[in-house]
Tab-separated table of C-alpha atoms in Angstrom:
chain	number	residue	atom	x	y	z
A	14	MET	CA	125.998	-82.151	-73.152
A	15	ARG	CA	123.551	-83.945	-73.111
A	16	LYS	CA	122.534	-85.673	-76.620
A	17	THR	CA	118.822	-83.914	-76.762
A	18	GLN	CA	120.227	-80.705	-75.983
A	19	MET	CA	123.742	-81.340	-78.080
A	20	ALA	CA	120.725	-81.744	-81.176
A	21	LYS	CA	118.988	-78.917	-80.615
A	22	LEU	CA	121.838	-76.757	-80.414
A	23	PHE	CA	123.115	-77.893	-83.358
A	24	ALA	CA	120.089	-77.898	-85.869
A	25	ALA	CA	119.208	-73.953	-85.013
A	26	MET	CA	123.096	-73.038	-84.734
A	27	LEU	CA	123.128	-74.414	-88.084
A	28	ALA	CA	120.733	-72.648	-89.629
A	29	VAL	CA	123.208	-68.999	-89.111
A	30	THR	CA	123.542	-67.754	-93.306
A	31	ALA	CA	126.407	-65.863	-95.419
A	32	LEU	CA	129.064	-64.189	-93.978
A	33	ALA	CA	132.272	-63.260	-95.831
A	34	GLY	CA	136.046	-62.826	-95.056
A	35	CYS	CA	139.200	-64.467	-95.082
A	36	LEU	CA	142.400	-63.687	-93.226
A	37	GLY	CA	145.264	-62.192	-95.655
A	38	SER	CA	148.175	-59.177	-95.849
A	39	ASN	CA	147.970	-55.818	-94.500
A	40	SER	CA	145.516	-57.372	-92.028
A	41	SER	CA	143.820	-54.818	-89.418
A	42	ASN	CA	142.535	-56.534	-86.097
A	43	ASN	CA	140.612	-55.044	-82.684
A	44	GLY	CA	137.487	-53.238	-82.273
A	45	GLY	CA	133.786	-55.070	-81.006
A	46	GLY	CA	130.940	-55.362	-82.925
A	47	GLY	CA	127.445	-54.083	-82.990
A	48	GLY	CA	124.012	-55.550	-84.460
A	49	GLY	CA	120.785	-56.635	-84.131
A	50	GLY	CA	118.596	-60.166	-83.175
A	51	GLY	CA	118.251	-62.996	-81.906
A	52	GLY	CA	116.961	-66.436	-82.396
A	53	GLY	CA	112.652	-66.731	-83.422
A	54	GLY	CA	111.475	-63.304	-82.757
A	55	GLY	CA	112.946	-61.917	-86.226
A	56	PRO	CA	112.622	-62.130	-90.075
A	57	LYS	CA	111.978	-65.336	-91.298
A	58	PRO	CA	115.102	-67.664	-91.704
A	59	ALA	CA	115.951	-68.429	-95.078
A	60	LYS	CA	115.021	-71.227	-96.991
A	61	PRO	CA	116.911	-73.778	-98.476
A	62	SER	CA	116.934	-73.114	-102.302
A	63	ASP	CA	116.891	-69.030	-101.731
A	64	TYR	CA	119.924	-69.753	-99.989
A	65	GLN	CA	121.958	-72.163	-102.139
A	66	ALA	CA	120.667	-69.297	-105.497
A	67	ALA	CA	122.134	-66.421	-103.248
A	68	LEU	CA	125.331	-68.221	-102.764
A	69	ASP	CA	125.472	-69.817	-106.372
A	70	ALA	CA	125.222	-66.299	-107.468
A	71	VAL	CA	127.504	-64.775	-104.673
A	72	GLN	CA	130.239	-67.299	-106.391
A	73	ALA	CA	129.256	-67.342	-109.699
A	74	GLU	CA	130.725	-63.578	-110.075
A	75	ALA	CA	134.862	-63.444	-110.725
A	76	PRO	CA	137.110	-62.786	-107.489
A	77	THR	CA	137.621	-59.171	-106.744
A	78	GLY	CA	140.967	-57.590	-109.339
A	79	ASP	CA	140.405	-54.061	-108.275
A	80	MET	CA	140.311	-54.280	-104.072
A	81	PRO	CA	140.357	-50.565	-103.210
A	82	THR	CA	142.503	-48.811	-100.556
A	83	ARG	CA	139.482	-47.918	-98.547
A	84	ILE	CA	135.880	-49.494	-97.641
A	85	LYS	CA	133.609	-47.652	-95.492
A	86	ALA	CA	130.101	-49.936	-96.227
A	87	ASP	CA	127.531	-52.099	-94.991
A	88	TYR	CA	127.297	-55.876	-95.502
A	89	SER	CA	124.667	-57.985	-95.372
A	90	GLY	CA	123.550	-61.883	-96.710
A	91	GLN	CA	123.315	-65.571	-94.892
A	92	LEU	CA	125.186	-68.056	-93.445
A	93	ARG	CA	125.079	-71.740	-93.256
A	94	VAL	CA	126.452	-74.522	-91.055
A	95	GLU	CA	126.699	-78.341	-90.439
A	96	GLY	CA	126.709	-79.731	-86.651
A	97	ARG	CA	128.920	-82.136	-85.506
A	98	ARG	CA	129.197	-83.811	-82.459
A	99	THR	CA	133.119	-83.634	-81.008
A	100	ASN	CA	133.220	-87.417	-80.366
A	101	SER	CA	130.584	-88.163	-83.671
A	102	PRO	CA	131.564	-87.718	-87.662
A	103	ASP	CA	127.626	-88.038	-87.971
A	104	LEU	CA	125.669	-84.955	-88.783
A	105	VAL	CA	123.470	-82.992	-86.361
A	106	GLY	CA	121.238	-80.759	-88.039
A	107	THR	CA	122.010	-77.281	-89.997
A	108	ALA	CA	120.935	-74.101	-89.313
A	109	TYR	CA	120.956	-70.444	-91.192
A	110	GLY	CA	121.013	-67.518	-89.917
A	111	ASP	CA	121.171	-63.888	-90.835
A	112	VAL	CA	125.124	-62.515	-91.238
A	113	ASN	CA	125.127	-57.950	-90.770
A	114	VAL	CA	129.065	-56.214	-91.159
A	115	LYS	CA	130.127	-52.813	-91.129
A	116	VAL	CA	132.825	-52.601	-92.627
A	117	ASN	CA	135.161	-49.218	-91.534
A	118	TRP	CA	138.719	-50.248	-93.286
A	119	THR	CA	141.624	-48.560	-95.039
A	120	ASP	CA	144.863	-50.225	-96.503
A	121	GLY	CA	147.494	-50.400	-94.006
A	122	GLN	CA	145.876	-49.591	-90.705
A	123	PRO	CA	147.781	-50.307	-87.934
A	124	ALA	CA	146.726	-54.433	-87.127
A	125	SER	CA	145.616	-53.342	-83.856
A	126	GLN	CA	142.497	-50.974	-85.565
A	127	ASN	CA	139.293	-53.469	-85.790
A	128	PRO	CA	137.633	-52.911	-89.298
A	129	PHE	CA	134.282	-54.518	-88.921
A	130	THR	CA	131.582	-54.951	-86.843
A	131	GLY	CA	128.660	-56.780	-87.086
A	132	THR	CA	126.090	-60.157	-85.884
A	133	ILE	CA	125.095	-63.107	-86.766
A	134	SER	CA	121.051	-62.750	-85.311
A	135	ASN	CA	118.412	-64.438	-86.578
A	136	ILE	CA	119.080	-68.572	-86.002
A	137	SER	CA	117.034	-70.964	-87.228
A	138	GLY	CA	117.129	-74.939	-88.467
A	139	THR	CA	116.569	-78.235	-88.928
A	140	LEU	CA	117.980	-81.540	-86.719
A	141	VAL	CA	118.869	-84.710	-89.356
A	142	PRO	CA	115.061	-86.619	-87.971
A	143	GLY	CA	113.624	-82.966	-89.350
A	144	GLN	CA	113.417	-81.895	-86.596
A	145	LYS	CA	112.577	-77.982	-86.688
A	146	GLY	CA	114.208	-75.195	-83.872
A	147	ASP	CA	114.972	-71.895	-83.123
A	148	ILE	CA	117.996	-70.283	-80.760
A	149	SER	CA	117.903	-67.302	-79.081
A	150	GLY	CA	120.669	-64.879	-78.874
A	151	GLU	CA	123.350	-63.532	-81.594
A	152	LEU	CA	126.639	-63.565	-82.104
A	153	LYS	CA	129.347	-61.060	-82.411
A	154	VAL	CA	132.221	-59.449	-84.261
A	155	ASP	CA	135.146	-60.145	-81.489
A	156	PRO	CA	137.752	-58.508	-81.583
A	157	LYS	CA	139.857	-60.499	-79.595
A	158	MET	CA	140.289	-63.103	-82.113
A	159	GLY	CA	141.441	-60.918	-85.031
A	160	PRO	CA	138.760	-59.616	-87.708
A	161	ALA	CA	140.968	-58.325	-90.109
A	162	ILE	CA	141.250	-57.267	-94.042
A	163	GLY	CA	143.878	-58.089	-96.599
A	164	ARG	CA	144.929	-56.256	-99.988
A	165	VAL	CA	147.272	-57.790	-102.069
A	166	VAL	CA	148.449	-56.578	-105.296
A	167	LEU	CA	149.434	-59.072	-108.462
A	168	ASP	CA	152.157	-56.931	-110.444
A	169	THR	CA	153.696	-58.688	-113.582
A	170	SER	CA	155.225	-56.106	-114.957
A	171	LYS	CA	157.864	-57.169	-112.429
A	172	LEU	CA	157.803	-60.917	-113.915
A	173	PRO	CA	159.785	-62.074	-116.434
A	174	LYS	CA	157.871	-61.149	-119.668
A	175	ILE	CA	156.164	-63.909	-121.444
A	176	PRO	CA	156.110	-62.646	-125.637
A	177	GLY	CA	152.717	-61.862	-126.490
A	178	VAL	CA	151.048	-61.706	-122.883
A	179	PRO	CA	150.468	-58.374	-122.120
A	180	ALA	CA	151.515	-57.091	-118.145
A	181	VAL	CA	149.213	-56.854	-115.561
A	182	THR	CA	148.252	-55.383	-112.114
A	183	ALA	CA	145.720	-56.409	-109.944
A	184	ALA	CA	144.437	-56.507	-106.639
A	185	SER	CA	142.519	-59.004	-104.754
A	186	GLY	CA	141.064	-58.644	-101.192
A	187	SER	CA	140.703	-61.480	-98.161
A	188	ALA	CA	138.740	-61.069	-94.633
A	189	ALA	CA	138.165	-62.360	-91.504
A	190	ILE	CA	135.718	-62.145	-89.581
A	191	PRO	CA	135.224	-63.661	-85.581
A	192	MET	CA	132.134	-63.553	-83.921
A	193	SER	CA	131.572	-65.299	-80.452
A	194	GLY	CA	128.730	-64.946	-77.890
A	195	GLN	CA	126.147	-67.078	-75.870
A	196	LEU	CA	123.366	-68.628	-77.745
A	197	GLN	CA	120.369	-70.456	-75.419
A	198	VAL	CA	118.053	-73.372	-76.154
A	199	ASP	CA	115.692	-74.783	-73.361
A	200	GLY	CA	117.213	-73.108	-70.273
A	201	LYS	CA	120.777	-73.123	-71.428
A	202	SER	CA	123.982	-71.807	-72.960
A	203	TYR	CA	126.288	-72.157	-74.859
A	204	ASP	CA	129.541	-70.486	-75.182
A	205	THR	CA	129.297	-70.366	-79.368
A	206	ASN	CA	132.599	-69.290	-81.726
A	207	LEU	CA	132.696	-68.880	-85.357
A	208	THR	CA	135.119	-67.408	-88.238
A	209	LEU	CA	133.335	-65.927	-91.361
A	210	GLY	CA	136.543	-66.253	-93.850
A	211	GLY	CA	137.306	-65.538	-97.425
A	212	ALA	CA	137.103	-63.567	-100.167
A	213	PHE	CA	135.678	-60.430	-101.779
A	214	PHE	CA	134.515	-61.250	-105.379
A	215	GLY	CA	133.007	-59.055	-107.708
A	216	LYS	CA	133.560	-55.348	-109.059
A	217	GLY	CA	135.116	-53.097	-106.215
A	218	GLY	CA	135.012	-56.416	-103.302
A	219	LYS	CA	130.938	-55.773	-103.636
A	220	SER	CA	130.549	-59.300	-102.726
A	221	ILE	CA	132.292	-61.477	-99.556
A	222	THR	CA	132.118	-65.288	-99.743
A	223	GLY	CA	133.345	-68.205	-97.898
A	224	PRO	CA	134.259	-71.151	-95.536
A	225	ALA	CA	132.291	-70.398	-91.928
A	226	VAL	CA	133.729	-72.771	-89.168
A	227	GLY	CA	133.915	-72.851	-84.868
A	228	GLY	CA	132.687	-74.835	-82.515
A	229	ILE	CA	129.656	-75.104	-79.443
A	230	ARG	CA	130.457	-75.298	-75.406
A	231	GLU	CA	127.915	-75.875	-73.114
A	232	VAL	CA	128.948	-73.139	-70.309
A	233	GLY	CA	129.347	-75.184	-67.136
A	234	SER	CA	130.735	-78.333	-69.129
A	235	LYS	CA	133.350	-80.875	-67.883
A	236	ASN	CA	133.962	-81.859	-71.220
A	237	PRO	CA	137.730	-81.892	-71.677
A	238	ALA	CA	137.758	-80.981	-75.191
A	239	LEU	CA	137.348	-77.015	-76.230
A	240	PHE	CA	134.479	-77.321	-77.811
A	241	ASP	CA	131.308	-80.146	-77.268
A	242	GLY	CA	130.439	-80.005	-81.013
A	243	ALA	CA	132.015	-78.531	-84.162
A	244	LEU	CA	130.238	-75.680	-86.678
A	245	THR	CA	131.412	-76.044	-90.658
A	246	GLY	CA	129.612	-74.347	-93.417
A	247	ASP	CA	129.645	-71.238	-95.332
A	248	TYR	CA	128.391	-67.704	-95.563
A	249	TYR	CA	127.793	-64.644	-98.536
A	250	LEU	CA	127.092	-60.963	-98.198
A	251	LYS	CA	127.295	-58.478	-100.598
A	252	LYS	CA	127.141	-54.170	-100.207
A	253	LYS	CA	124.228	-52.371	-99.758
């Protein structure tokens, strides 16, 4: 893809904010996702300082130790990603976006049953030189990429006893939320994949945070690589 187009896409794409999840055990997959918004016309994108403060607040919570066996709730937050060309380590830009996800999950449900629906939308960002930009389109939960929630129980009463240390039972949670879609910049279209991975935080799994990793490829690209550019970042989600 052309360098100018790639830069603009990254500047916009890197503006995606907050989501959650990382793959764990007792996973649940498949099913599809809905949601709203496109680039440029929705709510104003997050300010970097506001995003960082919100991310810090979620990460300051303890990882969930009482992960429930059933979650049916809406989560919202934001995402921040940095973009780099696949043939260069240099940063192209940073983007933020809104993340909205519905969770409908029961521990032990079939792996073919997708626990997530939702979108990343309202994407905007800034190139390294300072130029700002928007992109249109949104990413949706992709059931073919294995969305999942995992719940793991640790029961120390089943481990060798340590004198003076009481037995503890705790249940943690993890999530993997893959998103895909086509984004448009200056009349060009880009196939985009992004996975939000991580863990549940707070009492009862009220928040999700972790890494965001993916890539983009211009439609019709002759590049032999899987992606024309790489996306890496983080996100946060909070239960409404």
